[in-house]
Coordinates of C-alpha atoms and ligand atoms in Angstrom, one line a residue:
M1 CA 105.6 86.6 78.0
F2 CA 107.0 85.0 74.8
D3 CA 106.8 88.8 73.0
L4 CA 108.8 90.4 76.5
P5 CA 112.2 91.9 75.1
A6 CA 113.0 90.5 78.5
Y7 CA 112.0 86.5 77.3
D8 CA 115.3 85.2 77.0
G9 CA 114.2 81.6 75.5
H10 CA 113.6 80.5 79.0
E11 CA 113.1 76.7 80.1
K12 CA 110.0 77.3 82.8
V13 CA 108.6 80.0 83.9
T14 CA 105.5 79.5 87.3
M15 CA 103.0 80.9 88.3
V16 CA 101.7 81.2 91.3
E17 CA 99.1 81.6 93.4
D18 CA 97.7 80.2 96.4
A19 CA 94.5 81.1 97.8
E20 CA 94.4 80.2 101.5
T21 CA 97.5 82.9 102.1
G22 CA 97.5 85.0 99.5
L23 CA 101.0 84.0 98.2
K24 CA 101.4 85.5 95.1
A25 CA 104.7 84.6 93.0
I26 CA 106.1 83.8 89.9
I27 CA 110.0 81.0 89.9
A28 CA 111.3 82.0 86.8
V29 CA 113.8 78.7 85.5
H30 CA 116.1 80.8 83.1
S31 CA 118.6 77.6 82.2
T32 CA 119.6 74.3 83.7
A33 CA 122.1 73.3 81.1
M34 CA 125.0 73.8 83.3
G35 CA 123.0 72.1 86.8
P36 CA 119.8 73.2 88.8
A37 CA 118.9 76.4 88.6
A38 CA 120.3 78.1 91.4
G39 CA 118.7 81.9 91.9
G40 CA 117.0 83.9 95.1
C41 CA 113.5 84.5 96.3
R42 CA 112.9 88.4 95.7
L43 CA 109.9 90.1 97.9
W44 CA 108.8 93.1 96.3
S45 CA 105.8 95.6 96.0
Y46 CA 105.5 95.6 92.5
D47 CA 103.4 98.1 90.5
S48 CA 101.6 95.7 88.6
D49 CA 102.1 91.5 87.7
S50 CA 103.3 92.6 84.3
A51 CA 106.6 94.2 86.5
A52 CA 106.4 90.9 88.8
L53 CA 107.0 88.9 85.3
V54 CA 109.9 91.2 83.9
D55 CA 112.2 91.0 86.8
A56 CA 111.9 87.5 87.4
L57 CA 112.6 87.1 83.8
R58 CA 115.5 89.3 84.0
L59 CA 117.2 88.5 87.1
S60 CA 116.9 84.9 86.6
K61 CA 118.8 85.0 83.1
G62 CA 120.8 87.1 85.0
M63 CA 121.1 84.2 87.7
S64 CA 122.4 82.0 84.3
Y65 CA 125.8 83.3 83.4
K66 CA 126.2 84.8 87.0
N67 CA 126.6 81.2 87.8
A68 CA 128.4 80.6 84.4
M69 CA 131.2 83.7 84.8
A70 CA 131.4 81.6 88.6
D71 CA 132.3 78.2 87.5
L72 CA 129.4 76.9 89.3
P73 CA 127.5 73.7 88.5
M74 CA 124.0 75.4 88.4
G75 CA 121.7 76.9 86.0
G76 CA 119.3 80.1 86.8
G77 CA 116.8 80.9 88.1
K78 CA 115.1 83.4 90.3
A79 CA 111.9 83.8 92.4
V80 CA 109.4 86.7 93.3
I81 CA 107.0 86.8 95.8
C82 CA 104.5 90.0 95.0
G83 CA 104.4 91.7 98.3
P84 CA 103.3 93.3 100.9
V85 CA 103.3 90.4 103.3
A86 CA 101.3 91.0 106.3
P87 CA 103.5 89.8 108.8
E88 CA 101.4 87.5 110.9
N89 CA 100.8 85.9 107.0
R90 CA 104.4 85.4 107.0
V91 CA 105.0 82.0 108.1
R92 CA 102.3 80.5 105.8
L93 CA 103.3 82.2 102.9
F94 CA 106.9 80.8 103.2
E95 CA 105.4 77.5 103.9
A96 CA 103.1 77.7 100.5
F97 CA 106.2 79.1 99.0
G98 CA 107.7 76.1 99.7
R99 CA 105.8 73.6 99.1
A100 CA 105.8 75.5 95.0
V101 CA 109.4 75.0 95.8
D102 CA 109.0 71.2 96.0
G103 CA 106.6 71.3 93.1
L104 CA 109.8 71.5 90.5
G105 CA 111.0 68.3 91.6
G106 CA 115.4 70.2 92.0
Q107 CA 115.1 72.4 88.3
Y108 CA 115.2 75.1 90.8
I109 CA 117.0 75.6 94.3
T110 CA 116.1 78.9 95.8
A111 CA 118.0 81.3 98.2
E112 CA 118.2 85.7 99.8
D113 CA 117.7 88.5 97.8
V114 CA 115.4 91.7 98.5
G115 CA 113.1 91.2 101.3
V116 CA 114.1 88.1 102.4
S117 CA 115.2 86.9 105.2
V118 CA 117.4 83.2 106.7
A119 CA 114.7 82.6 108.3
D120 CA 112.1 82.8 106.2
M121 CA 114.6 80.3 104.4
E122 CA 113.9 78.1 107.7
I123 CA 110.4 78.8 107.1
I124 CA 110.6 77.5 103.4
A125 CA 113.0 74.3 104.4
T126 CA 110.1 72.4 106.3
Q127 CA 108.5 72.6 103.4
T128 CA 111.5 70.8 100.8
R129 CA 114.9 70.3 100.3
F130 CA 115.4 72.5 97.3
V131 CA 116.8 75.2 99.5
S132 CA 119.5 77.2 100.4
G133 CA 120.9 79.8 102.5
L134 CA 120.1 77.9 105.1
A135 CA 122.0 78.9 108.3
G136 CA 126.0 78.0 108.8
S137 CA 127.8 76.4 111.7
E138 CA 131.4 76.6 113.4
G139 CA 133.3 76.8 110.6
K140 CA 130.8 76.2 107.7
S141 CA 129.4 78.9 105.3
G142 CA 126.0 79.4 105.2
G143 CA 123.2 81.8 106.7
D144 CA 123.0 85.5 105.1
P145 CA 124.9 85.5 101.9
S146 CA 125.7 88.9 101.9
P147 CA 128.7 89.3 103.5
F148 CA 130.3 87.2 100.5
T149 CA 128.9 89.1 98.2
A150 CA 130.2 92.5 99.6
R151 CA 133.5 90.8 99.9
G152 CA 133.7 89.7 96.0
V153 CA 132.4 93.7 95.8
R154 CA 135.1 94.5 97.6
V155 CA 137.9 92.3 95.6
G156 CA 135.9 93.5 92.5
I157 CA 136.4 97.1 93.6
E158 CA 140.3 96.4 94.5
S159 CA 140.9 95.6 90.8
A160 CA 138.8 98.2 88.7
V161 CA 140.8 100.4 90.9
K162 CA 144.2 99.4 89.8
A163 CA 142.6 98.5 86.4
A164 CA 141.0 102.5 85.9
M165 CA 143.4 104.5 89.0
G166 CA 146.7 102.1 88.5
R167 CA 146.8 101.9 92.6
S168 CA 146.5 98.8 94.3
D169 CA 145.0 99.5 97.3
L170 CA 141.9 101.9 98.3
D171 CA 143.3 104.4 100.7
G172 CA 141.3 107.4 100.4
V173 CA 140.0 106.5 98.0
K174 CA 136.0 108.2 97.7
V175 CA 133.6 105.4 97.1
A176 CA 129.5 106.5 96.9
V177 CA 127.7 103.2 98.3
Q178 CA 123.9 103.6 96.8
G179 CA 121.7 101.0 99.2
L180 CA 123.0 100.1 102.5
G181 CA 120.7 97.2 103.2
H182 CA 122.9 93.7 104.2
V183 CA 125.4 94.3 101.6
G184 CA 126.0 97.9 101.8
M185 CA 126.8 97.8 105.0
Y186 CA 129.0 95.1 104.6
L187 CA 130.6 96.6 102.3
C188 CA 131.3 99.8 103.6
E189 CA 132.7 98.0 106.6
E190 CA 135.0 96.1 104.1
L191 CA 136.0 99.4 102.3
A192 CA 136.3 101.1 105.9
S193 CA 138.7 98.8 106.5
R194 CA 140.7 99.6 103.9
G195 CA 141.5 103.6 104.3
A196 CA 138.3 104.3 101.4
Q197 CA 136.2 107.2 102.1
L198 CA 132.7 106.0 101.8
V199 CA 130.1 109.1 100.7
V200 CA 126.0 107.1 101.2
A201 CA 123.0 107.6 100.5
D202 CA 119.4 105.2 102.1
I203 CA 115.8 105.8 102.5
H204 CA 115.9 104.5 105.3
A205 CA 117.3 107.3 107.6
G206 CA 118.6 104.6 110.3
R207 CA 120.2 102.7 108.2
V208 CA 122.3 106.0 107.2
A209 CA 122.7 107.4 110.7
E210 CA 124.3 103.9 111.4
A211 CA 127.2 104.1 108.7
Q212 CA 127.8 107.2 109.8
V213 CA 128.9 106.1 112.7
R214 CA 130.6 103.3 112.2
F215 CA 132.8 104.0 109.6
G216 CA 133.0 108.3 109.4
A217 CA 130.6 108.2 106.5
T218 CA 129.3 111.2 104.8
A219 CA 126.1 111.4 104.2
V220 CA 123.7 112.7 101.2
H221 CA 120.4 113.0 99.5
V222 CA 119.3 109.8 97.9
D223 CA 118.5 111.8 95.3
D224 CA 121.8 113.4 94.5
I225 CA 124.2 109.1 95.5
L226 CA 125.0 108.3 91.8
M227 CA 126.2 112.1 91.1
Q228 CA 128.9 112.5 93.8
E229 CA 132.7 113.9 92.5
V230 CA 134.7 110.7 94.1
D231 CA 136.6 107.2 92.5
I232 CA 133.5 104.9 92.6
V233 CA 129.9 104.3 92.7
A234 CA 128.6 100.9 94.2
P235 CA 124.9 100.7 93.4
C236 CA 123.9 98.3 96.0
A237 CA 120.4 99.2 96.4
L238 CA 118.0 97.8 93.1
G239 CA 118.4 97.6 89.9
G240 CA 118.4 99.8 86.6
A241 CA 120.2 103.1 89.1
I242 CA 122.6 103.6 85.7
T243 CA 120.5 104.9 83.1
E244 CA 121.6 106.9 80.2
N245 CA 120.9 110.0 81.8
V246 CA 122.8 108.8 84.9
A247 CA 126.1 107.6 82.8
G248 CA 126.3 110.5 81.0
H249 CA 126.4 113.1 84.0
M250 CA 128.1 110.7 86.4
R251 CA 131.3 111.7 88.0
A252 CA 132.7 108.6 88.9
R253 CA 136.2 107.4 87.4
I254 CA 133.8 103.7 88.1
V255 CA 131.3 101.9 88.6
A256 CA 131.5 98.8 90.4
G257 CA 128.7 97.4 92.7
A258 CA 126.8 94.7 94.0
A259 CA 122.6 95.4 92.4
N260 CA 122.4 92.7 90.3
N261 CA 121.6 95.1 86.2
Q262 CA 122.7 98.1 87.0
L263 CA 122.4 99.0 83.1
L264 CA 118.8 99.9 82.8
T265 CA 119.4 100.3 78.9
P266 CA 122.8 98.6 77.6
E267 CA 123.2 102.2 76.2
A268 CA 123.8 103.5 79.2
G269 CA 126.7 101.4 79.4
R270 CA 127.4 102.0 76.2
I271 CA 127.4 106.4 77.1
L272 CA 130.3 105.1 80.5
A273 CA 132.3 103.3 78.3
R274 CA 132.9 106.4 76.4
R275 CA 133.2 108.9 79.0
G276 CA 136.0 106.6 80.1
I277 CA 134.0 105.1 82.9
L278 CA 134.9 101.8 83.8
Y279 CA 132.0 98.9 84.3
A280 CA 132.0 96.7 86.5
P281 CA 129.8 93.7 85.1
D282 CA 127.6 93.1 87.4
Y283 CA 126.8 89.4 87.7
V284 CA 130.7 88.9 88.0
I285 CA 131.2 91.6 90.4
N286 CA 128.4 90.3 92.9
A287 CA 128.9 86.5 92.3
G288 CA 130.2 85.7 96.7
G289 CA 126.9 85.2 97.8
I290 CA 126.0 82.4 95.5
I291 CA 129.7 81.0 95.4
M292 CA 128.9 80.6 98.9
V293 CA 125.3 79.0 98.4
A294 CA 126.7 76.4 95.5
G295 CA 129.6 75.4 98.4
E296 CA 126.3 75.0 100.8
I297 CA 124.6 72.6 98.2
S298 CA 127.9 71.0 97.6
G299 CA 128.5 70.2 100.7
N300 CA 131.8 72.0 100.0
N301 CA 131.3 75.3 102.0
A302 CA 134.5 74.8 104.2
E303 CA 134.4 78.8 104.9
A304 CA 138.1 78.9 104.4
E305 CA 137.5 77.1 100.6
V306 CA 134.3 79.8 100.4
L307 CA 136.8 82.4 100.9
A308 CA 139.1 81.6 98.5
A309 CA 136.5 80.9 96.0
V310 CA 135.0 84.6 96.4
D311 CA 138.3 85.9 96.3
R312 CA 138.8 84.3 92.4
I313 CA 136.4 87.5 91.2
G314 CA 139.5 89.8 90.9
G315 CA 140.6 87.5 88.4
R316 CA 138.2 87.5 86.7
L317 CA 138.0 91.0 86.6
D318 CA 141.2 91.6 85.8
D319 CA 140.9 89.6 82.5
I320 CA 137.1 91.3 81.6
F321 CA 139.3 94.9 82.5
T322 CA 142.7 93.9 79.7
R323 CA 140.3 92.4 77.4
A324 CA 137.9 95.6 77.9
Q325 CA 141.2 98.4 77.8
S326 CA 142.4 96.0 74.3
G327 CA 139.7 97.5 72.9
E328 CA 138.4 93.9 71.6
A329 CA 134.3 95.0 73.1
L330 CA 133.1 96.8 75.8
T331 CA 132.8 95.6 79.5
F332 CA 130.1 94.0 80.1
E333 CA 129.6 92.8 76.7
I334 CA 132.7 90.5 76.7
A335 CA 130.6 89.6 80.3
D336 CA 127.9 88.6 78.1
L337 CA 129.8 86.6 75.1
M338 CA 131.7 84.3 77.8
A339 CA 128.8 83.4 79.8
Q340 CA 127.0 83.1 76.2
S341 CA 129.3 81.0 75.4
K342 CA 129.3 78.6 78.8
I343 CA 126.5 78.2 78.9
R344 CA 126.6 77.1 74.9
A345 CA 128.8 74.6 75.9
A346 CA 127.0 73.2 78.4
R347 CA 123.6 72.9 77.0
K348 CA 125.5 70.3 73.6
L349 CA 127.5 68.7 76.2
K350 CA 124.0 68.0 77.4
A351 CA 122.4 66.8 74.8
A352 CA 125.3 64.5 73.6
Ligands
LIG1 P1 118.6 94.8 101.0 O1 117.2 95.1 100.7 O2 118.8 94.5 101.7 O3 118.8 96.3 101.2 C1 118.9 97.6 100.2 C2 118.6 98.9 100.5 O4 118.3 99.7 99.2 C3 117.9 99.2 101.5 O5 118.7 99.4 103.0 C4 117.2 100.1 101.0 O6 116.8 100.3 102.0 C5 118.0 100.5 100.0 N1 117.4 101.3 99.4 C6 116.5 101.2 98.1 N2 115.7 102.8 97.4 C7 117.1 102.8 98.2 C8 116.8 104.2 97.0 N3 116.7 104.8 95.7 N4 118.3 105.3 96.8 C9 118.9 104.2 98.1 N5 119.3 103.1 98.6 C10 117.9 102.6 98.5 O7 119.1 94.3 99.6 P2 120.6 93.6 99.5 O8 120.9 92.0 100.1 O9 121.6 94.6 100.0 O10 120.8 93.2 98.2 C11 121.3 95.3 97.6 C12 120.9 94.4 96.2 O11 122.6 93.5 95.4 C13 119.9 94.1 95.4 O12 119.9 94.6 94.2 C14 120.3 92.4 95.5 O13 119.9 92.1 94.0 C15 122.3 92.3 95.1 N6 122.6 91.5 94.9 C16 121.9 90.7 96.7 C17 123.1 89.9 97.1 C18 122.4 88.9 98.4 O14 123.8 88.6 99.3 N7 122.2 89.8 99.6 C19 124.0 88.4 95.5 C20 123.8 89.4 95.3 C21 123.2 90.7 94.5

């Protein structure tokens, strides 16, 4: 593991295997410099155990950067569970996962990610208190973080549209949304209600049909969605969508979406920049969900305050875009440097 490019001095990586339930999981704690490592739990069928490890390493580092950039008192961590999971085994498996999280004594706090629901979090909560994303109550945010993520992405898209197109509204702006899952569908709702025109794709035909009916979206094949002649491409499926080839040929002016680790390589980001395509750093624009989760963890989760905190994503991106346009560095480089410097400062403070 120590030789993997995805390894970045992670504080702790725990391999979990539970023979009784068949649970195989990896919990990666990248950094606790700013607070307990918080980040979702992903359930995915990986091609290999090493692919799962690389995913956990990359995603947990991304969470450190995301939490730092959102000014949250939390470090970065992530868990991956190797699927598939038989439905009849789900409860026992998430109980076993909850015990593993509990065993870390609060170093890691879990929440939802791809493939995992509020109901799974409620099961985990029977075994540990180090869990969030539980159902909210009247006037308090909680539960599924994805509407908050989608709102943050919409605010970020508005910021990108201002920077790249000199416009302060989304009326008639064309957006290609890749992936109509939890976040993608809420994002379509946010965008359509502001007059944006949507082009969509998902591997599940039912999700596509829903977006067509609800938002008048145009459906295209999953292989074509990133190449649409639109203003914005919003990757909301899995990571690595922006390959060097995609970056070199895509026709949008802006890449701004919810997926983690959108750039397959830094070179893909450099190609976007060379072609004048504005890239909104993923972990800055998609922080809405973790901002909600942080409110839930701290108990400061009055909905109005959480929404105001999510909306501050726009200002952060305005700043990054302005600095990039002045030639300081590329957008994702600026975000990395800012996040690294915040984490370094917190580490120093902790050590003092
Ligand atoms: P989800 O699993 O609900 O949705 C993903 C959707 O993408 C599914 O509908 C799936 O069918 C579709 N999909 C998969 N491969 C595809 C392809 N090649 N082309 C088109 N569609 C494809 O996941 P969720 O929660 O909506 O998350 C989406 C992305 O946003 C993930 O990368 C996740 O890590 C990231 N994210 C999610 C947050 C949240 O609050 N749920 C927070 C921050 C990031």
